mmCIF file of C-alpha atoms in Angstrom:
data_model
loop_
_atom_site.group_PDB
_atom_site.id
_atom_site.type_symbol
_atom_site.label_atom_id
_atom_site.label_comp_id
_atom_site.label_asym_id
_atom_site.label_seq_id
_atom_site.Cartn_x
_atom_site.Cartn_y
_atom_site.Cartn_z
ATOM 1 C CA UNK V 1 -36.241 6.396 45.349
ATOM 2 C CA UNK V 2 -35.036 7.496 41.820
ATOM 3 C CA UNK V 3 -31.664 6.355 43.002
ATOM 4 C CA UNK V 4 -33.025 2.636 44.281
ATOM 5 C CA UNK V 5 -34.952 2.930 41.025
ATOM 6 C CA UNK V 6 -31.662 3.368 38.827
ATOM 7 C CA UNK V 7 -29.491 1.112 40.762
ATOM 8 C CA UNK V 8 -32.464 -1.669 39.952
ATOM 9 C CA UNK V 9 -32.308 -1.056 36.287
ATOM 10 C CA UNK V 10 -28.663 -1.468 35.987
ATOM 11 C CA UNK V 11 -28.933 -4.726 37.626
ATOM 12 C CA UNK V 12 -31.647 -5.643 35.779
ATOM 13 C CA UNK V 13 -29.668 -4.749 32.121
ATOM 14 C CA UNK V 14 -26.367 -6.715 33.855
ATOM 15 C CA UNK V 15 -28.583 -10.028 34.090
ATOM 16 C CA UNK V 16 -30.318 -9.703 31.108
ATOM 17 C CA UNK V 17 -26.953 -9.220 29.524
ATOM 18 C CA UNK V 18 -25.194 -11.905 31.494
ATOM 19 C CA UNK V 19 -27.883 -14.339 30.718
ATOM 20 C CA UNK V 20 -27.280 -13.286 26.976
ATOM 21 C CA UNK V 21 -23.756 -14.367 26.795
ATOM 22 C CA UNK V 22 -24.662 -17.422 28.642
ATOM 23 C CA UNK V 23 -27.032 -18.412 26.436
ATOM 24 C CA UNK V 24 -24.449 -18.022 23.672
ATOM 25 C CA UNK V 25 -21.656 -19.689 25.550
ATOM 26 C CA UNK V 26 -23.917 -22.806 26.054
ATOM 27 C CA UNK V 27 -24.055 -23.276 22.748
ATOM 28 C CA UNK V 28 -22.321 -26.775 21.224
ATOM 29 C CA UNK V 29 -18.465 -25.214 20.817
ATOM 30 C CA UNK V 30 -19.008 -25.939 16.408
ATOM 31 C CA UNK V 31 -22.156 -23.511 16.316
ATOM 32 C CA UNK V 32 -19.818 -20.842 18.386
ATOM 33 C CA UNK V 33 -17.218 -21.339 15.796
ATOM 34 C CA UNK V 34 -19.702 -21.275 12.833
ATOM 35 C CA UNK V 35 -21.146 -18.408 14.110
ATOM 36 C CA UNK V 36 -17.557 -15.866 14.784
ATOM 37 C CA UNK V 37 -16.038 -17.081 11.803
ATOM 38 C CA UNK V 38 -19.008 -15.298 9.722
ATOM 39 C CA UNK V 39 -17.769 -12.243 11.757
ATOM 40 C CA UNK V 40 -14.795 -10.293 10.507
ATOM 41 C CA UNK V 41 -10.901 -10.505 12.057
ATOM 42 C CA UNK V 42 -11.839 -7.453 14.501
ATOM 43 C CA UNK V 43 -14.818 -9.139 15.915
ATOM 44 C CA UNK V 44 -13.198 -11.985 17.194
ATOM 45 C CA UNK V 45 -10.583 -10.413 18.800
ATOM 46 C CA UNK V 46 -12.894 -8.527 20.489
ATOM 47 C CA UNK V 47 -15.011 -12.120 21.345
ATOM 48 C CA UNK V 48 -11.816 -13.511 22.364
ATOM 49 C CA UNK V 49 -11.647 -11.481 25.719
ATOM 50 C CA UNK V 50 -14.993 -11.753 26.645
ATOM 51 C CA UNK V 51 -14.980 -14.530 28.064
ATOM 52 C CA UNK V 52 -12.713 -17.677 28.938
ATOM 53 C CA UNK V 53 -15.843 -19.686 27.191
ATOM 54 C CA UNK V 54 -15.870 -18.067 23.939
ATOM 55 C CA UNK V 55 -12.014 -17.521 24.081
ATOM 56 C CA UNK V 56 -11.467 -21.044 22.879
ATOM 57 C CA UNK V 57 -13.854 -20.498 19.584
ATOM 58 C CA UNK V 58 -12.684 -17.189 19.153
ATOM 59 C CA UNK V 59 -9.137 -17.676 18.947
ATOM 60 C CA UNK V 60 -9.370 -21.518 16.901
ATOM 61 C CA UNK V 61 -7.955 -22.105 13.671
ATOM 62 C CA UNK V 62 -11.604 -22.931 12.141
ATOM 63 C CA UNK V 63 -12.430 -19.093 12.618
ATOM 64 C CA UNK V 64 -8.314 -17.963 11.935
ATOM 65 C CA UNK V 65 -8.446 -20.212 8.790
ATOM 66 C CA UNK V 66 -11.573 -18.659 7.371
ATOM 67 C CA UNK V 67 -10.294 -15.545 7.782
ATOM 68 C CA UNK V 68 -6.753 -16.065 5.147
ATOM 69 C CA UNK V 69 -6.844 -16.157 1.592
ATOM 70 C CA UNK V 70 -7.848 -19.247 0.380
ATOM 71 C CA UNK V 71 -4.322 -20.250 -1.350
ATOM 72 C CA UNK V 72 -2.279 -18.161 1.843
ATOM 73 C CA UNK V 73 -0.459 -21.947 2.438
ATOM 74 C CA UNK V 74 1.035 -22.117 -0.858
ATOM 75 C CA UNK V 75 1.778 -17.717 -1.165
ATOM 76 C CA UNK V 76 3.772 -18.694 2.253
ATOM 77 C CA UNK V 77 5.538 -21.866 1.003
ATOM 78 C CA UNK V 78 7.165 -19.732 -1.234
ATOM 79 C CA UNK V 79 8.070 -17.367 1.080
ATOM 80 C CA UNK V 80 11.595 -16.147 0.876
ATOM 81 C CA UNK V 81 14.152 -17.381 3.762
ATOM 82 C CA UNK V 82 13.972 -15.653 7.365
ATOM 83 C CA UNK V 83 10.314 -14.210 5.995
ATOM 84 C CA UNK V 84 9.231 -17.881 5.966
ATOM 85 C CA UNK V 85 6.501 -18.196 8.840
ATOM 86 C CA UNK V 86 7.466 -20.762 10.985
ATOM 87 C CA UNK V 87 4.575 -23.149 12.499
ATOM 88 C CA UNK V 88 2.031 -20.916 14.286
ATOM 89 C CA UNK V 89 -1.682 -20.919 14.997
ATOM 90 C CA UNK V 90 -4.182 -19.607 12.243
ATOM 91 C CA UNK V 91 -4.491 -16.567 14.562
ATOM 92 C CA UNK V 92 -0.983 -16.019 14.815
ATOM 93 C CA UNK V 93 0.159 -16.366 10.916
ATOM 94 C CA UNK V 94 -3.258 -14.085 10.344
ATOM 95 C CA UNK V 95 -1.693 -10.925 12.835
ATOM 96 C CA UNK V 96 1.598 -11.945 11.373
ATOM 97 C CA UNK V 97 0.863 -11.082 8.172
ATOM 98 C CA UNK V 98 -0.931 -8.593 8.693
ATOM 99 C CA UNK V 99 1.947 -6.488 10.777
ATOM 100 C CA UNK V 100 4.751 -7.935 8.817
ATOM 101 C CA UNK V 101 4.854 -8.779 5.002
ATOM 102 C CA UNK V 102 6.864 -11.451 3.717
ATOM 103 C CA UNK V 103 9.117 -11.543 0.484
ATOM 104 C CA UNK V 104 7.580 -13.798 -2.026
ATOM 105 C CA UNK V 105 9.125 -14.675 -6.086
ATOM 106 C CA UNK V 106 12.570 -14.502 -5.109
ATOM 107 C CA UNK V 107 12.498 -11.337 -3.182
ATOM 108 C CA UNK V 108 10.618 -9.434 -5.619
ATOM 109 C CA UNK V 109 7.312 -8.932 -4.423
ATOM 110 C CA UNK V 110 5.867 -8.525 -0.990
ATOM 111 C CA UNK V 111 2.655 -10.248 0.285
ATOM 112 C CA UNK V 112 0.605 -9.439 3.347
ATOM 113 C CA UNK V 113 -2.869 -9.511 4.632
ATOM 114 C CA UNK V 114 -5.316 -6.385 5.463
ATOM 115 C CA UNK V 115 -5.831 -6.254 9.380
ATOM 116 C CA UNK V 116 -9.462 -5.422 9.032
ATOM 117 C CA UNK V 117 -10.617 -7.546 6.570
ATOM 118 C CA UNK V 118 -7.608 -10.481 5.427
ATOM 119 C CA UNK V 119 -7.932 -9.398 1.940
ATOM 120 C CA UNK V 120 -4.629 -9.783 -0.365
ATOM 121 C CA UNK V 121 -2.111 -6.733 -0.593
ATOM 122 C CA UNK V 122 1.718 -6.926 -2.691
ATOM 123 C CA UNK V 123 4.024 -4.706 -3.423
ATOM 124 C CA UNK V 124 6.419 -5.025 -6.450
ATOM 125 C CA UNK V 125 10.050 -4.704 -6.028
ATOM 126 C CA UNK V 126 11.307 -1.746 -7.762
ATOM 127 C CA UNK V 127 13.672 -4.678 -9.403
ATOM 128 C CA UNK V 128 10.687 -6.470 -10.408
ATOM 129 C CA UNK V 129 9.523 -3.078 -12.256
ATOM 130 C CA UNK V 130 10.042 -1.708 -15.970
ATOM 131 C CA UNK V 131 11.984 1.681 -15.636
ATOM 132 C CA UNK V 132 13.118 3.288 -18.623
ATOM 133 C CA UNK V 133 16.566 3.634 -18.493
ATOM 134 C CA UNK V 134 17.030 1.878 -15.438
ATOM 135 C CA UNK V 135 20.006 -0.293 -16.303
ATOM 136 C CA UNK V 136 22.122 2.756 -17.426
ATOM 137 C CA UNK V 137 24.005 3.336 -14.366
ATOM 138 C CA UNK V 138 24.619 7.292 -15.088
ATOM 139 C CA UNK V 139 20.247 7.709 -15.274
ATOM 140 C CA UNK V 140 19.511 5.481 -12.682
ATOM 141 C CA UNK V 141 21.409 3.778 -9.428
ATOM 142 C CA UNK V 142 20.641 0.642 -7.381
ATOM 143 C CA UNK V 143 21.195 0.917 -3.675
ATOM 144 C CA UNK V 144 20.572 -0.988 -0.370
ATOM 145 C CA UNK V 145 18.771 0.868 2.183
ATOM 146 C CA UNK V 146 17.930 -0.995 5.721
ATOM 147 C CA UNK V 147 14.712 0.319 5.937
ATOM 148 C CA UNK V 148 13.560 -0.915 2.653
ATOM 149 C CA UNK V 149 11.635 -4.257 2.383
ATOM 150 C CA UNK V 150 13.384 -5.345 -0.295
ATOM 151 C CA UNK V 151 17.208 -5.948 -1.446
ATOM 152 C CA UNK V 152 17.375 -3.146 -3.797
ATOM 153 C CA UNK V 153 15.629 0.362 -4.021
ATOM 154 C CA UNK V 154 16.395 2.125 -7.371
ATOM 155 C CA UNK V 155 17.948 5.796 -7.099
ATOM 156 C CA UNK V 156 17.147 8.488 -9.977
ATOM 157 C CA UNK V 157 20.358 10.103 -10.746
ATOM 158 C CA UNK V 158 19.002 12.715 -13.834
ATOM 159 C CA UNK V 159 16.696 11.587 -16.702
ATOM 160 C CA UNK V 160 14.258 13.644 -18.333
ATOM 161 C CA UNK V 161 11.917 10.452 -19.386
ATOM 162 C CA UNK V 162 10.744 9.387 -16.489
ATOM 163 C CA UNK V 163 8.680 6.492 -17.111
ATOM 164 C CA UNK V 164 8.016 3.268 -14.210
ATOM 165 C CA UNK V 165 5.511 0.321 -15.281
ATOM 166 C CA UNK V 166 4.495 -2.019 -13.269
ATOM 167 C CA UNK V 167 2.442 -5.380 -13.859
ATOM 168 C CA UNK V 168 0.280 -8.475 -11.472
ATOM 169 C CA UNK V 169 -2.143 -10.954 -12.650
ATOM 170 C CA UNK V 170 -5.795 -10.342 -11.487
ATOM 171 C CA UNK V 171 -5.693 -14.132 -10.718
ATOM 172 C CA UNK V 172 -3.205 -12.987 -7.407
ATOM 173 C CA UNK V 173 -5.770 -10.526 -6.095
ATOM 174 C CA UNK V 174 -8.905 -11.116 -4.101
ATOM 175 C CA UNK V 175 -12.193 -11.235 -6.207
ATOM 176 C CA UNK V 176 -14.740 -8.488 -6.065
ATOM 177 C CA UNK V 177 -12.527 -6.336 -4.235
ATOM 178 C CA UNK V 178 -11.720 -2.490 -4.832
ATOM 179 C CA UNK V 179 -7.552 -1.899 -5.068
ATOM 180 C CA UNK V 180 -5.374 1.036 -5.005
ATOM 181 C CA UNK V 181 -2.110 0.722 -6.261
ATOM 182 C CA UNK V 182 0.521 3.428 -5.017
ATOM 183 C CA UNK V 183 4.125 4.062 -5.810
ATOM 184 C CA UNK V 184 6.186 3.793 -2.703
ATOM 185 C CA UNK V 185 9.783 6.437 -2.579
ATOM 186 C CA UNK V 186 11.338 9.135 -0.896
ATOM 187 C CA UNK V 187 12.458 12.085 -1.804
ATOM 188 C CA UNK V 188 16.317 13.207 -1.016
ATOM 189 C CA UNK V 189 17.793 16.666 -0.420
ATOM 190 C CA UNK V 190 19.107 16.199 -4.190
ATOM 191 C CA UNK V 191 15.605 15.857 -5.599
ATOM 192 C CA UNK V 192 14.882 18.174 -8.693
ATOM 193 C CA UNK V 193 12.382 18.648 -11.185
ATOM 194 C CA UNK V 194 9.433 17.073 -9.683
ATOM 195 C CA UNK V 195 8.344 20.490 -7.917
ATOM 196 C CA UNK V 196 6.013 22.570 -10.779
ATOM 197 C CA UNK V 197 5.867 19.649 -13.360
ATOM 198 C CA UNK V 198 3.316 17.177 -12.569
ATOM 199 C CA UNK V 199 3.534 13.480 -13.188
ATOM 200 C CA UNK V 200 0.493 11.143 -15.246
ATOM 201 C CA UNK V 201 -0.262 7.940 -13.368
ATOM 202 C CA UNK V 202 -2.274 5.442 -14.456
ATOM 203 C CA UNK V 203 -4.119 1.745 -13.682
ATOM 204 C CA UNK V 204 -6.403 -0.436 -15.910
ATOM 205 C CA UNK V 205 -6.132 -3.543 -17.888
ATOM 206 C CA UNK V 206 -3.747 -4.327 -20.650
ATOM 207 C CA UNK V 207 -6.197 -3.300 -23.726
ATOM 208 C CA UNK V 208 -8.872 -2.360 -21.520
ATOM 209 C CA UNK V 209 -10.072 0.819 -19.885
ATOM 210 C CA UNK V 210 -7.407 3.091 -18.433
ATOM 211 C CA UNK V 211 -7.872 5.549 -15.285
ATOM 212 C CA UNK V 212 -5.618 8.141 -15.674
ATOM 213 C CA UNK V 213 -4.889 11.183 -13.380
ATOM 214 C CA UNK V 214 -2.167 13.897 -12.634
ATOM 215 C CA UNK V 215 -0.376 13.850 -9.464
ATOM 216 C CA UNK V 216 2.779 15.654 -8.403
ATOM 217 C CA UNK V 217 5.801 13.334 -6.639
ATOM 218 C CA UNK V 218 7.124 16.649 -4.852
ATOM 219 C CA UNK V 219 6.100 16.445 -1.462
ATOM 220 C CA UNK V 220 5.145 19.947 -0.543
ATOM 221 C CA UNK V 221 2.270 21.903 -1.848
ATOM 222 C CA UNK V 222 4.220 24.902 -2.361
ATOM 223 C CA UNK V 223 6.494 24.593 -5.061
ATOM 224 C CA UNK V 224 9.370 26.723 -6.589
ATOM 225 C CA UNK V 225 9.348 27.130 -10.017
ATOM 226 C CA UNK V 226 12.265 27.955 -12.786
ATOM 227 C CA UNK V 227 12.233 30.375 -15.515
ATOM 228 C CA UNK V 228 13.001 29.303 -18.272
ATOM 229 C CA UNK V 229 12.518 25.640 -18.282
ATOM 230 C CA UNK V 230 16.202 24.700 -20.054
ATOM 231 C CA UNK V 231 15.882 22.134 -22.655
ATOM 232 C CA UNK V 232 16.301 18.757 -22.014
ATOM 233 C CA UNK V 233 19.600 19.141 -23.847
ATOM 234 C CA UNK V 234 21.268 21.245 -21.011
ATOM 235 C CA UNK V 235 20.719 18.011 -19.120
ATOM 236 C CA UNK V 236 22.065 17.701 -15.453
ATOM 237 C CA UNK V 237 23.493 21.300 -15.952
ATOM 238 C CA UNK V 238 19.960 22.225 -15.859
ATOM 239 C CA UNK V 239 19.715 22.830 -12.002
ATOM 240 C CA UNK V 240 23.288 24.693 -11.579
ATOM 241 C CA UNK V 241 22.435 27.034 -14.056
ATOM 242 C CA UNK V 242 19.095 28.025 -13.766
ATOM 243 C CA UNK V 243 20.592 28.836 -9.309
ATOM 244 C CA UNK V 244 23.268 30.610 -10.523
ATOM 245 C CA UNK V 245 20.995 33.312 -12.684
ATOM 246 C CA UNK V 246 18.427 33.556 -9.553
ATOM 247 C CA UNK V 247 15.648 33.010 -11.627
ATOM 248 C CA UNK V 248 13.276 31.488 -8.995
ATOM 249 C CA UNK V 249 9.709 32.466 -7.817
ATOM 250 C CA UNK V 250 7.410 30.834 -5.227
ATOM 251 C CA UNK V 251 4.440 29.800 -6.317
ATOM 252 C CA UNK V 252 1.605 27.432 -5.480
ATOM 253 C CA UNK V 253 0.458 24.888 -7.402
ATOM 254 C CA UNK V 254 -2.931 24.756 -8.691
ATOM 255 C CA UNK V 255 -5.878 22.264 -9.912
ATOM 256 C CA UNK V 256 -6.415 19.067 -8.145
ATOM 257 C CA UNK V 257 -3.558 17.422 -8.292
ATOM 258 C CA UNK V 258 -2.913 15.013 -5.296
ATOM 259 C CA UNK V 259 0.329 15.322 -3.114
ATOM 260 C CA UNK V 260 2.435 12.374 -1.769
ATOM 261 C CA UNK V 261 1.865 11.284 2.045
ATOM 262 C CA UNK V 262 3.900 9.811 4.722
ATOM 263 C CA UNK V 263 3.374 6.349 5.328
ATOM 264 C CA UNK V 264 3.579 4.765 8.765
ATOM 265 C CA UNK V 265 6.699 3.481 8.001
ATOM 266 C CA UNK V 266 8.465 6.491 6.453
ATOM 267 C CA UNK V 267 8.244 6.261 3.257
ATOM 268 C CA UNK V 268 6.554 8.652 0.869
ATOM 269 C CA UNK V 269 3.327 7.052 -1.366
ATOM 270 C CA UNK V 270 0.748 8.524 -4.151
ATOM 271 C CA UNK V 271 -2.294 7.021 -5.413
ATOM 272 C CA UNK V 272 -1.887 5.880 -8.930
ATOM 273 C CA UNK V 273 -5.980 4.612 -9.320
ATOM 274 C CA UNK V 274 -8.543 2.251 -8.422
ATOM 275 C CA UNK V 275 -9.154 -0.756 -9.842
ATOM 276 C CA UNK V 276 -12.012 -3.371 -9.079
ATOM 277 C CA UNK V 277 -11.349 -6.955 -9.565
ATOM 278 C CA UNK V 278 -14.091 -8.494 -11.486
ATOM 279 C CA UNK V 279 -12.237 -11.821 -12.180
ATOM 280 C CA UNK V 280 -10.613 -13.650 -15.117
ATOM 281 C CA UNK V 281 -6.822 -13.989 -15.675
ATOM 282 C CA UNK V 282 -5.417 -10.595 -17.105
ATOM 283 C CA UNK V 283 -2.771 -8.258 -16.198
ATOM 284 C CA UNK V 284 -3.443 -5.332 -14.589
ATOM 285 C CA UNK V 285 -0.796 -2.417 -15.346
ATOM 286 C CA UNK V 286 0.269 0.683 -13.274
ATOM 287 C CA UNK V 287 2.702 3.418 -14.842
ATOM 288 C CA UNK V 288 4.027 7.134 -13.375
ATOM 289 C CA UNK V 289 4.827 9.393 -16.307
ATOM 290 C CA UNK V 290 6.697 12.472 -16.940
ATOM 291 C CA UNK V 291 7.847 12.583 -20.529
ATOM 292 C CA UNK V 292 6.337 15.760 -21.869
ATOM 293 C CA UNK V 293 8.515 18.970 -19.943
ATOM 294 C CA UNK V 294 12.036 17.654 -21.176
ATOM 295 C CA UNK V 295 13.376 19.133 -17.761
ATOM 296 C CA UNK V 296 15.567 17.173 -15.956
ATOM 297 C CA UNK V 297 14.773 15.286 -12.641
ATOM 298 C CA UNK V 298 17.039 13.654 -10.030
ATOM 299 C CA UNK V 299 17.162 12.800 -6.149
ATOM 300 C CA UNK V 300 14.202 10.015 -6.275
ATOM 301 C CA UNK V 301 14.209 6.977 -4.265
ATOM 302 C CA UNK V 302 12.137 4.250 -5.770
ATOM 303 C CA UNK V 303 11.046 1.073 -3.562
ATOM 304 C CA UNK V 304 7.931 -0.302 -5.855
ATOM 305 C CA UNK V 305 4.442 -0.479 -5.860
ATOM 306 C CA UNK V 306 2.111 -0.971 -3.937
ATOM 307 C CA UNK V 307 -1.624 -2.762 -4.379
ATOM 308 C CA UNK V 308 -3.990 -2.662 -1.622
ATOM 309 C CA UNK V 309 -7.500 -2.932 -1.155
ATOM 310 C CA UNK V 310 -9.461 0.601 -0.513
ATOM 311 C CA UNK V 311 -13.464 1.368 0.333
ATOM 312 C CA UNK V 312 -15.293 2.259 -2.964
ATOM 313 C CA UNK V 313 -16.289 5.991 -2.397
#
């Protein structure tokens, strides 16, 4: 009897359900699309294989198109070359860019589209970024590298100012929204100087407020650390000399500094800040610092910056 009694209830909940979507499903095919597109991008994908009925709404360009950045048309008519879109279904140009971002401003900047929520992300070219000495080709080098985005990635051969600055409008980012911006590199087997020194990153508006934080750019927590640190005078002698005297010491590094991690496509990336976008038409500026140890550094592969949006905590 329990069983009978069980089996009765699940067929019971089955029609109840089934005359749910039903219900839905008879309703005129605008109200279905008025009522996903108030949904979010992984809501109707889910809708769209629910049904052959709601398929159709689900997976229109009324829903797709309310789900892109208002002025996505015009970011992709100046897309760059092969990165160019081609004609494709709101759906389809939404997942696009979304998986794979396309070169905007010459090659300079990135663009793409949050999966979860279609809000704006970029990423500025290192090219497109201020780097002290970066046009002095015995500081800094500039190097292809397939799987870069971009043309160019910038290579730190020795400096001991190490200053990057980067700048976007607020206009290009998505109103009322909470971004991160992170610098995107790798480290090389010839990186140096990064390990005990930490680096000051910051975000904020050009003669506004400024968050500003220490983070280290050497990927492991552990680092080795050099006594004495040799004056910046020593220069790229620095690392030869302090290995040949022996005078290392493991240590680990302490406070709350963050650490670089790995992104999904290889590269390394630390949080510079948070910034929320209030509105107006100002310029929004991220830097990474290290100007204060006078040790040398080398061995860093820079491919820009990246700004994203990011849940308030």
């Amino acid at each position: 009897m329990e069983e009978q009694k069980d089996c009765s209830e699940i067929r019971s909940e089955q029609m109840e359900e089934s005359t749910g979507k039903s219900r839905f499903t008879s309703l005129p095919l605008e109200c279905v699309t008025e009522i996903i597109s108030r949904t979010s991008p992984p809501d109707a994908s889910r809708m769209s294989v629910v049904s052959t009925d709601l398929r159709f709404a689900a997976d229109s360009d009324a829903v797709w198109e309310g789900f892109l950045p208002k002025d996505f048309q015009s970011i992709i008519a100046g897309a760059a070359g092969s990165s160019r879109p081609e004609v494709q279904s709101k759906k389809e140009v939404y997942l696009r860019l979304s998986d794979e971002p396309i070169l905007i401003e010459g090659g300079l900047k990135s663009f793409s589209v949050e999966k979860r929520s279609g809000k704006k992300c970029y990423m500025i070219a290192a090219r497109a970024l201020t780097i002290e000495w970066g046009d002095t080709p015995m500081y800094w080098k500039w190097i292809s590298l397939p799987q870069s985005r971009f043309k160019e990635v910038a290579e730190l051969i020795s400096v001991c100012w190490f200053e990057i600055r980067g700048r976007i409008n607020t206009c290009a980012l998505c109103l009322k929204t909470n971004y991160a911006a992170y610098l995107v590199f790798n480290s090389t087997t010839e990186t140096y100087g990064f390990e005990y020194h930490p680096v000051e990153v910051s975000i904020g508006i050009i003669g506004g407020r400024i968050s500003t934080q220490s983070v280290y750019l050497n990927p492991s927590k552990t680092q080795t650390q050099r006594f004495p640190v040799v004056p910046r005078r020593i220069g790229r002698f620095n690392r030869g000399l302090t290995q040949l005297m022996g005078l290392q010491a493991s240590v680990s590094a302490g406070g709350n500094c963050q650490y670089p991690k790995k992104r999904e496509d290889g590269w390394l990336e630390i949080e510079l800040g948070e910034f929320f976008n209030e509105g107006g038409d100002e310029e929004l500026e991220m830097s990474v610092l290290e100007v204060k140890a006078g040790n040398w550094k080398c061995g860093l592969i820079i491919q820009g910056i990246e700004i994203r949006p990011k849940d308030r905590a």
